[in-house]
Tab-separated table of C-alpha atoms and ligand atoms in Angstrom:
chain	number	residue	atom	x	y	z
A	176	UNK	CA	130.875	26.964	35.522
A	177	UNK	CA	133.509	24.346	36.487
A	178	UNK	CA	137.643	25.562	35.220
A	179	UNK	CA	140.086	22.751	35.460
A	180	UNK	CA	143.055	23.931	36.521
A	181	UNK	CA	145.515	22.209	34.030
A	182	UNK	CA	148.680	22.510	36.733
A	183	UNK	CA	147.294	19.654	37.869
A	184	UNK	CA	147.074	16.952	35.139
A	185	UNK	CA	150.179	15.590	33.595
A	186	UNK	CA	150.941	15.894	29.557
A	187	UNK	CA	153.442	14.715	27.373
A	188	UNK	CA	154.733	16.120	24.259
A	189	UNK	CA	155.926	13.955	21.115
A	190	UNK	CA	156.550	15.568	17.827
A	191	UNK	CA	154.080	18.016	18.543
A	192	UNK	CA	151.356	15.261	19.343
A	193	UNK	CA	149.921	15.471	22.701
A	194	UNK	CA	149.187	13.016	25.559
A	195	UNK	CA	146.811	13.746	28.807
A	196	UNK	CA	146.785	11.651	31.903
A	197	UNK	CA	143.480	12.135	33.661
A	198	UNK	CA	142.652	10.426	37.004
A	199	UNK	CA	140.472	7.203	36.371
A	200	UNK	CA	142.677	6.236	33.765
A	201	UNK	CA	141.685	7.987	31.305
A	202	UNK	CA	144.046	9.604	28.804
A	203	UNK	CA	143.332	11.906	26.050
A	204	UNK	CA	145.300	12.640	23.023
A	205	UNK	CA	144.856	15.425	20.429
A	206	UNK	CA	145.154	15.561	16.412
A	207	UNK	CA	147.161	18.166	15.255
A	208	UNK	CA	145.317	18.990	12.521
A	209	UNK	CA	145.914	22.459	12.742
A	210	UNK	CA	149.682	22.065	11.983
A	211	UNK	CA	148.288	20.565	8.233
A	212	UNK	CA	149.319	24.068	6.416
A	213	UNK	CA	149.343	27.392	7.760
A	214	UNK	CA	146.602	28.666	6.197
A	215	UNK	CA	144.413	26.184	5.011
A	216	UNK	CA	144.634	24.507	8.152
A	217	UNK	CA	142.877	21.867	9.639
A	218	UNK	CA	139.457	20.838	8.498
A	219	UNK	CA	138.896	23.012	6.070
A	220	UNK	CA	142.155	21.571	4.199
A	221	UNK	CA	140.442	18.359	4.328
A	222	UNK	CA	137.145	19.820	2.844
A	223	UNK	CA	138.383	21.567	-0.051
A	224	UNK	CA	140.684	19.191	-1.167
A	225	UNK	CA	138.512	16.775	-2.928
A	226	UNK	CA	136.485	19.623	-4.178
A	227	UNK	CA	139.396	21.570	-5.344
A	228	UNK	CA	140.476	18.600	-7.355
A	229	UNK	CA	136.697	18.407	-9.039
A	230	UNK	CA	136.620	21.843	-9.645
A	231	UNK	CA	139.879	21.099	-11.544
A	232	UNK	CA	138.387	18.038	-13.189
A	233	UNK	CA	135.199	20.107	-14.561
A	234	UNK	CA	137.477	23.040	-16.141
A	235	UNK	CA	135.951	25.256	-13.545
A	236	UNK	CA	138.015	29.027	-13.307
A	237	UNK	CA	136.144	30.472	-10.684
A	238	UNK	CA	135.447	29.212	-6.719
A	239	UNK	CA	132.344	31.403	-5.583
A	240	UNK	CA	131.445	30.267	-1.635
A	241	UNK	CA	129.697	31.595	1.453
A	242	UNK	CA	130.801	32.832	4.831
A	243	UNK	CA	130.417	35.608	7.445
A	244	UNK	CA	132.885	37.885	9.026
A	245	UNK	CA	135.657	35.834	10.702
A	246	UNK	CA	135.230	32.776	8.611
A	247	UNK	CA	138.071	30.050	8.503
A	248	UNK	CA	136.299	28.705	5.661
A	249	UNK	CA	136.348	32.060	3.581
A	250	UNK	CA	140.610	32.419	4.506
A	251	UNK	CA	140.528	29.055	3.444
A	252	UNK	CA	139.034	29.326	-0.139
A	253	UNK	CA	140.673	32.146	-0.678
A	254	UNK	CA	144.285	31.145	-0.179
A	255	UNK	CA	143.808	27.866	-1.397
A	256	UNK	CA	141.776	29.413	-4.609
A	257	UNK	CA	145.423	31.808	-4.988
A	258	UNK	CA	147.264	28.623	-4.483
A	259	UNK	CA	145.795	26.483	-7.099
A	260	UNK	CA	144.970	29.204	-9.503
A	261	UNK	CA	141.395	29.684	-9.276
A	262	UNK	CA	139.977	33.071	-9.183
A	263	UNK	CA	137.565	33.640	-5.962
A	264	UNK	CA	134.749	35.033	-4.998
A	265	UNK	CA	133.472	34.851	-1.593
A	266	UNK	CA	129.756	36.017	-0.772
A	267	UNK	CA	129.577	37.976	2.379
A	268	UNK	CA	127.237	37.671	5.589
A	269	UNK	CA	126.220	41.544	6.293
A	270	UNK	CA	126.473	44.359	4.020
A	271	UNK	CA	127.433	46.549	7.060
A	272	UNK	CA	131.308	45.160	6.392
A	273	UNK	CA	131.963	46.425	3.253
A	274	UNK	CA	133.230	49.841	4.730
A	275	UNK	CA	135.481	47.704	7.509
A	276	UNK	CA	137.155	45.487	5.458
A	277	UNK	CA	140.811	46.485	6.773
A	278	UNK	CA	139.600	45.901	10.247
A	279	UNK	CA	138.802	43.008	9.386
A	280	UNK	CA	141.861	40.470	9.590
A	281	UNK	CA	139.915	37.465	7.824
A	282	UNK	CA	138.405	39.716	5.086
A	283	UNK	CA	141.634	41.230	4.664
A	284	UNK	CA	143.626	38.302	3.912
A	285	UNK	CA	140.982	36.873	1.700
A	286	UNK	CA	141.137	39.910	-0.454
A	287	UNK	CA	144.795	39.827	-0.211
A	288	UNK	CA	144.841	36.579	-1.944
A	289	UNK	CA	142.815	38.110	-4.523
A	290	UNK	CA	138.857	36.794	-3.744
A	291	UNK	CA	136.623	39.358	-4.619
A	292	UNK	CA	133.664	40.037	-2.140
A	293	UNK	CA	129.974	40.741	-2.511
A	294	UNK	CA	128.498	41.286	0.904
A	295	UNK	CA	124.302	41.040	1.220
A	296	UNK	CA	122.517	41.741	3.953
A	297	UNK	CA	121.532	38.931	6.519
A	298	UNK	CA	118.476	38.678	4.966
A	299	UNK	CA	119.282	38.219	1.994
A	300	UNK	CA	122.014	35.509	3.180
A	301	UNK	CA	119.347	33.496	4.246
A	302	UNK	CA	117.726	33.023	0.156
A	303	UNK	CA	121.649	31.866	-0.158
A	304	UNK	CA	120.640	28.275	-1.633
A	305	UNK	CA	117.800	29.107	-3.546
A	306	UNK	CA	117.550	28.512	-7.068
A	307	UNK	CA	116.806	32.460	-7.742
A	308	UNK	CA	119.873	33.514	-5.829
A	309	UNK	CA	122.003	30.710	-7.511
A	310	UNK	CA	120.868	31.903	-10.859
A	311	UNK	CA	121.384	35.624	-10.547
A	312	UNK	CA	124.767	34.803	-9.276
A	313	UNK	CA	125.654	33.303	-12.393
A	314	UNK	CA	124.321	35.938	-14.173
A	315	UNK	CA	126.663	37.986	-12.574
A	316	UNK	CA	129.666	35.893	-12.207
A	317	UNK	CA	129.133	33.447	-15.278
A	318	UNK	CA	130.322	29.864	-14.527
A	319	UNK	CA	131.861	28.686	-11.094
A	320	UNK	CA	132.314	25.640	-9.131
A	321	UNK	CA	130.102	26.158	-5.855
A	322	UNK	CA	131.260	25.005	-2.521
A	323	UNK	CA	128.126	25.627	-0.038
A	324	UNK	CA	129.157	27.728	3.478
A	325	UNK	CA	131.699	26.068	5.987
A	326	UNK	CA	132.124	23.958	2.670
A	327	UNK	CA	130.133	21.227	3.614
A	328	UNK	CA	129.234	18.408	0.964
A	329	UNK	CA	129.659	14.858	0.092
A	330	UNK	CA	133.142	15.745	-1.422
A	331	UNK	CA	133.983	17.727	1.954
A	332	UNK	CA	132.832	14.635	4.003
A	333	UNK	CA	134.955	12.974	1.646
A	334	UNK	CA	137.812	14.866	2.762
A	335	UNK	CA	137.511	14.488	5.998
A	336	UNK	CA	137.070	10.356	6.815
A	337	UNK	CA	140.931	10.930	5.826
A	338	UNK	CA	141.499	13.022	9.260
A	339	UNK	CA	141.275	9.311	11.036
A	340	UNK	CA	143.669	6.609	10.216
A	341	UNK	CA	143.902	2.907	10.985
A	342	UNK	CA	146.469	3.790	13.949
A	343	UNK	CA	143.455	5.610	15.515
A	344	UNK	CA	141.376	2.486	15.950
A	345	UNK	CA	143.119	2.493	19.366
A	346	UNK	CA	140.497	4.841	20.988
A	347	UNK	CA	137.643	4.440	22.403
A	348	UNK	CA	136.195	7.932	21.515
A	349	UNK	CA	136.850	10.399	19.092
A	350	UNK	CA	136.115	14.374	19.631
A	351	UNK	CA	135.062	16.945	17.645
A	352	UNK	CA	133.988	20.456	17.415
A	353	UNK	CA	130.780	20.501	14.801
A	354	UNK	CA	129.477	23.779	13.075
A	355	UNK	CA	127.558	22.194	9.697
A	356	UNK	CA	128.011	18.843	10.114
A	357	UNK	CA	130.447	17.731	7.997
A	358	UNK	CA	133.510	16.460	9.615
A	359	UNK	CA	132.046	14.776	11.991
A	360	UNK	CA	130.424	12.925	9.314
A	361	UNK	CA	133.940	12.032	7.831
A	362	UNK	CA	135.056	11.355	10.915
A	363	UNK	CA	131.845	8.443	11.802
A	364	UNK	CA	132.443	7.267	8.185
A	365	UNK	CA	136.019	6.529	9.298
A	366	UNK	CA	135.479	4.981	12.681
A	367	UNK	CA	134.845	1.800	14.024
A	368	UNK	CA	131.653	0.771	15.515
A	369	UNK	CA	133.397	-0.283	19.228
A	370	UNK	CA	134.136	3.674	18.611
A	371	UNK	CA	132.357	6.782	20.228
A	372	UNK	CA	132.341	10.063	17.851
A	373	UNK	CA	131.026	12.979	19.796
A	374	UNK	CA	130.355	15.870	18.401
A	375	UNK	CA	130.824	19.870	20.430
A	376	UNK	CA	128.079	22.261	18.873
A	377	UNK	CA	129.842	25.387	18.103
A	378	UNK	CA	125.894	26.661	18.072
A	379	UNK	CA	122.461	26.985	20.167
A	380	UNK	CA	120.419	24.211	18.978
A	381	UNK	CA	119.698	20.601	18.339
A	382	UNK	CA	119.066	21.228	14.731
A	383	UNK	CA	122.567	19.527	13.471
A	384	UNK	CA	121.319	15.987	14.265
A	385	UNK	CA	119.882	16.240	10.792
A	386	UNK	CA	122.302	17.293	8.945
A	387	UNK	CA	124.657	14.766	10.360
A	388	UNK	CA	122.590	12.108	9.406
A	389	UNK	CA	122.421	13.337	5.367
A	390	UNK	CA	125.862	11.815	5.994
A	391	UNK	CA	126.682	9.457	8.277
A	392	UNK	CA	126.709	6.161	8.064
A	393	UNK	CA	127.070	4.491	11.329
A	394	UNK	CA	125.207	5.776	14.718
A	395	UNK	CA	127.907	5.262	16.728
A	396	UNK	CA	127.491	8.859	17.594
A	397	UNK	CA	126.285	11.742	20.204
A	398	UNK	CA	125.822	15.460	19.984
A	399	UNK	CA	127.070	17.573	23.173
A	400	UNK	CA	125.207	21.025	23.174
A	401	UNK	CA	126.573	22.455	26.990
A	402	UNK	CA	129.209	23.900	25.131
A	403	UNK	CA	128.565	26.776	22.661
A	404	UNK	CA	128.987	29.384	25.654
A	405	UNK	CA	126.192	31.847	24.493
A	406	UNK	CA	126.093	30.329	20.403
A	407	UNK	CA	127.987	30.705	17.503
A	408	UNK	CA	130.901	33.342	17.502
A	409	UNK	CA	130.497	33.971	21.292
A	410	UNK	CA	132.865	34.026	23.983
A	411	UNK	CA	133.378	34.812	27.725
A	412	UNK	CA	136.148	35.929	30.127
A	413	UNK	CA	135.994	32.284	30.962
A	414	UNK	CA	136.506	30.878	28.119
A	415	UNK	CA	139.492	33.435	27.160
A	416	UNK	CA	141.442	32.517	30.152
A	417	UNK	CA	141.174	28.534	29.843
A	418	UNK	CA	142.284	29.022	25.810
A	419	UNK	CA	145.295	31.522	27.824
A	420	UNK	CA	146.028	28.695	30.847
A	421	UNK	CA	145.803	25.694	27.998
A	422	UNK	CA	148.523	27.429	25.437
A	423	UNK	CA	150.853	28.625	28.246
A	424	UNK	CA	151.244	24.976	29.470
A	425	UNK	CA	150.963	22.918	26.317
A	426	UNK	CA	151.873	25.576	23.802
A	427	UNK	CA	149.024	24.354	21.792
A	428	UNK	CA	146.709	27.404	20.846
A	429	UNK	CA	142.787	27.250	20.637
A	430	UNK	CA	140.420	29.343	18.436
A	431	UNK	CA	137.784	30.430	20.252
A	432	UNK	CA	134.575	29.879	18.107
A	433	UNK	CA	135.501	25.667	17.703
A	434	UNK	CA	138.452	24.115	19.691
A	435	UNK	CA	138.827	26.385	22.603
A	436	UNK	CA	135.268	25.398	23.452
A	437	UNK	CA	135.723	21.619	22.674
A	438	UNK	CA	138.506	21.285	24.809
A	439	UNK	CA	136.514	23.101	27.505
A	440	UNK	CA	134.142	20.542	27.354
A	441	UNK	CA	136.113	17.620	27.107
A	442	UNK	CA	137.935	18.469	29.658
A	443	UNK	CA	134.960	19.255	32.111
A	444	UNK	CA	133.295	16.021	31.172
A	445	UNK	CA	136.236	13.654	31.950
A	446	UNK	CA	136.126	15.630	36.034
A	447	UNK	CA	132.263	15.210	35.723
A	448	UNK	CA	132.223	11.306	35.452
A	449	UNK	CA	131.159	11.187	31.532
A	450	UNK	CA	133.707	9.334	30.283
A	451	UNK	CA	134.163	5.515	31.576
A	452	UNK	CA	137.177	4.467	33.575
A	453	UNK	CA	139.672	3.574	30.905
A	454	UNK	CA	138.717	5.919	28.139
A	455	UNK	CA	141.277	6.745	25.463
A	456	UNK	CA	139.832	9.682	23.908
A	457	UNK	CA	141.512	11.325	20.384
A	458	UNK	CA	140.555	14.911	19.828
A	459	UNK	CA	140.769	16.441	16.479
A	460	UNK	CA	142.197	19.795	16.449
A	461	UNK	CA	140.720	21.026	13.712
A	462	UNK	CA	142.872	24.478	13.371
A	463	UNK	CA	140.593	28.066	13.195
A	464	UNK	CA	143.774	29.989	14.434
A	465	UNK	CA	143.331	32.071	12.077
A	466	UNK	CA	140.296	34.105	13.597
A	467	UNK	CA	141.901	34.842	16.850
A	468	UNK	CA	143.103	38.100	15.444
A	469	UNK	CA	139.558	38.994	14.406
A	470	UNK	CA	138.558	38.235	17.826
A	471	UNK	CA	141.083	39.898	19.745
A	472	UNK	CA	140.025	43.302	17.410
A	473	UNK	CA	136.898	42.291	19.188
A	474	UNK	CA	137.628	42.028	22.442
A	475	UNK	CA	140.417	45.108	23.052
A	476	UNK	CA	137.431	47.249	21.985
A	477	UNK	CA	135.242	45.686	24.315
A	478	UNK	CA	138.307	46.232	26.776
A	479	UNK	CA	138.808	42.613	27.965
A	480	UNK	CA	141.278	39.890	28.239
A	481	UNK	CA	142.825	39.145	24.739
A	482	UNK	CA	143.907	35.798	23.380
A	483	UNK	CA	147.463	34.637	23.619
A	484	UNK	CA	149.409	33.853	20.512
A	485	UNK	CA	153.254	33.950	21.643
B	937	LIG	C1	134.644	24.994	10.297
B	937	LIG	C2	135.260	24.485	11.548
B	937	LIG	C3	134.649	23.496	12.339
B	937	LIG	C4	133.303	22.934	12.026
B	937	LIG	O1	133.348	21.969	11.033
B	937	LIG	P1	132.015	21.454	10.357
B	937	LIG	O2	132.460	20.469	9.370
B	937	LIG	O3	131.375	22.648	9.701
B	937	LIG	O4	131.124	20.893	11.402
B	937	LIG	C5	135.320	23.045	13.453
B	937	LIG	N1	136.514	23.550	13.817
B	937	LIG	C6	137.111	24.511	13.099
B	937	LIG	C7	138.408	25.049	13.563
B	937	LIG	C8	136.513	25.017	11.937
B	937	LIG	O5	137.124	25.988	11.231
């Protein structure tokens, strides 16, 4: 596969936004949505917010959510659970972690803002939404205000049509890295119809186009699926070094499961003639940092290239 070689394109750097001048006039500009909060960062600030508020709203004490092993979604919940004095409980992806929890960076914060775990095997994950699983759940837990995995619902979509603003009307397409659905949904509520939204699958599969459209209003929209490098959660030496070359010369980091492999394939695009002479092209940075340091536990052990932080 194709690496740009960023020496080579020009950027400028104002108050921590970003500005890219391509060849073909093309420029592209990224969101810092990452720099939101530390820890609740990026879109998953912007999809708990309007459910934290409802969970407030129906007396609710307890979160309970979804999520696997590195999930930015699980951190997320669980600080902003701590934060906002709700107690949290976070259902697990794989039984096999109980017994590595403190190897576990994301599990290990979670539980260090107090959510309490139950992990089930990946089979059982899968009964997640039934009614049976709901209902033993709340046998166990009593009451508590549900947010569904990568807390995706109308209140998250919600959340998210605020990432764009009227300032953003400027650009001719908007970029985004998708794993359920739901920003980019925000993000097409948001937009303007002279606007593209394209959406980076984080995952094998054209399965999402559903899911977006539960949401979405407009079809002003595409799906790009060259980009999940293997599927969800994976990575290559490839990949590591662009997310290395991009932070050393912008000091803007990338997470590897979402943003590093947007970028990727924004930037490939623009040298493979995708984007039209002219384009002004926003990407969101949507934040993940936090699951670098569950992937670099992955890859020492695997004995390659770490990501950069500093
Ligand atoms: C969860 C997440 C996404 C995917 O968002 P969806 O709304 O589930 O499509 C993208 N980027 C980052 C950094 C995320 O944490």
């Amino acid at each position: 596969m194709f690496f740009f070689n960023l020496n080579s394109i020009e950027f400028l750097v104002i108050n921590q936004q970003i500005s890219f001048q391509f060849p073909n006039e093309i420029t592209l500009h990224i969101k810092r949505e990452d720099m939101i909060h530390p820890f609740v960062s990026g879109n998953k600030f912007r999809k708990l917010k309007y459910n934290l508020l409802k969970a407030k709203e129906e007396k609710k004490i307890k979160l309970l959510t979804f999520g696997g092993a590195f999930s930015n979604h699980i951190a997320a919940v669980a600080y902003a659970g701590k934060d906002n004095n709700f107690e949290t409980i976070g259902i697990i992806r794989g039984d096999e972690l109980e017994s590595y929890i403190t190897e576990n960076p994301t599990l290990l914060f979670a539980q260090e803002c107090g959510m309490k775990f139950q992990f089930v095997s990946r089979e059982e994950y899968k009964n997640k939404t039934t009614n049976l699983f709901i209902e033993n759940l709340k046998n166990r837990y009593g009451d508590f205000y549900l947010i569904p995995e990568g807390g995706a619902n109308s209140l998250a979509v919600k959340g998210c049509e605020e990432i764009i603003t009227e300032e953003d009307s400027r650009f001719s397409h908007i970029c985004c890295s998708i794993g359920t659905g739901g920003t980019i949904s925000g993000l097409i509520n948001a937009s303007h119809l002279h606007q593209k939204i394209i959406g980076f699958s984080s995952l094998k599969g054209e399965f999402l186009s559903d899911d977006i459209r539960k949401f979405a209003v407009k079809n002003n929209w595409e799906l790009v699926t060259d980009y999940h490098f293997g599927g969800y959660g994976k990575i290559n030496e490839e990949l590591v070094r662009f997310i290395n070359d991009f932070y050393k010369q912008t000091t803007i980091p990338l997470d590897p499961i979402y943003t590093g492999k947007m970028l990727f394939g924004i930037i490939d695009l623009i040298e493979k003639g995708y984007f039209p002479k002219g384009a002004n092209i926003l990407a969101i940075h949507t934040g993940g940092l936090q699951g670098i340091k569950g992937m670099n536990v992955y890859l020492k052990k695997k004995n390659l290239q770490q990501i950069i932080t500093q």
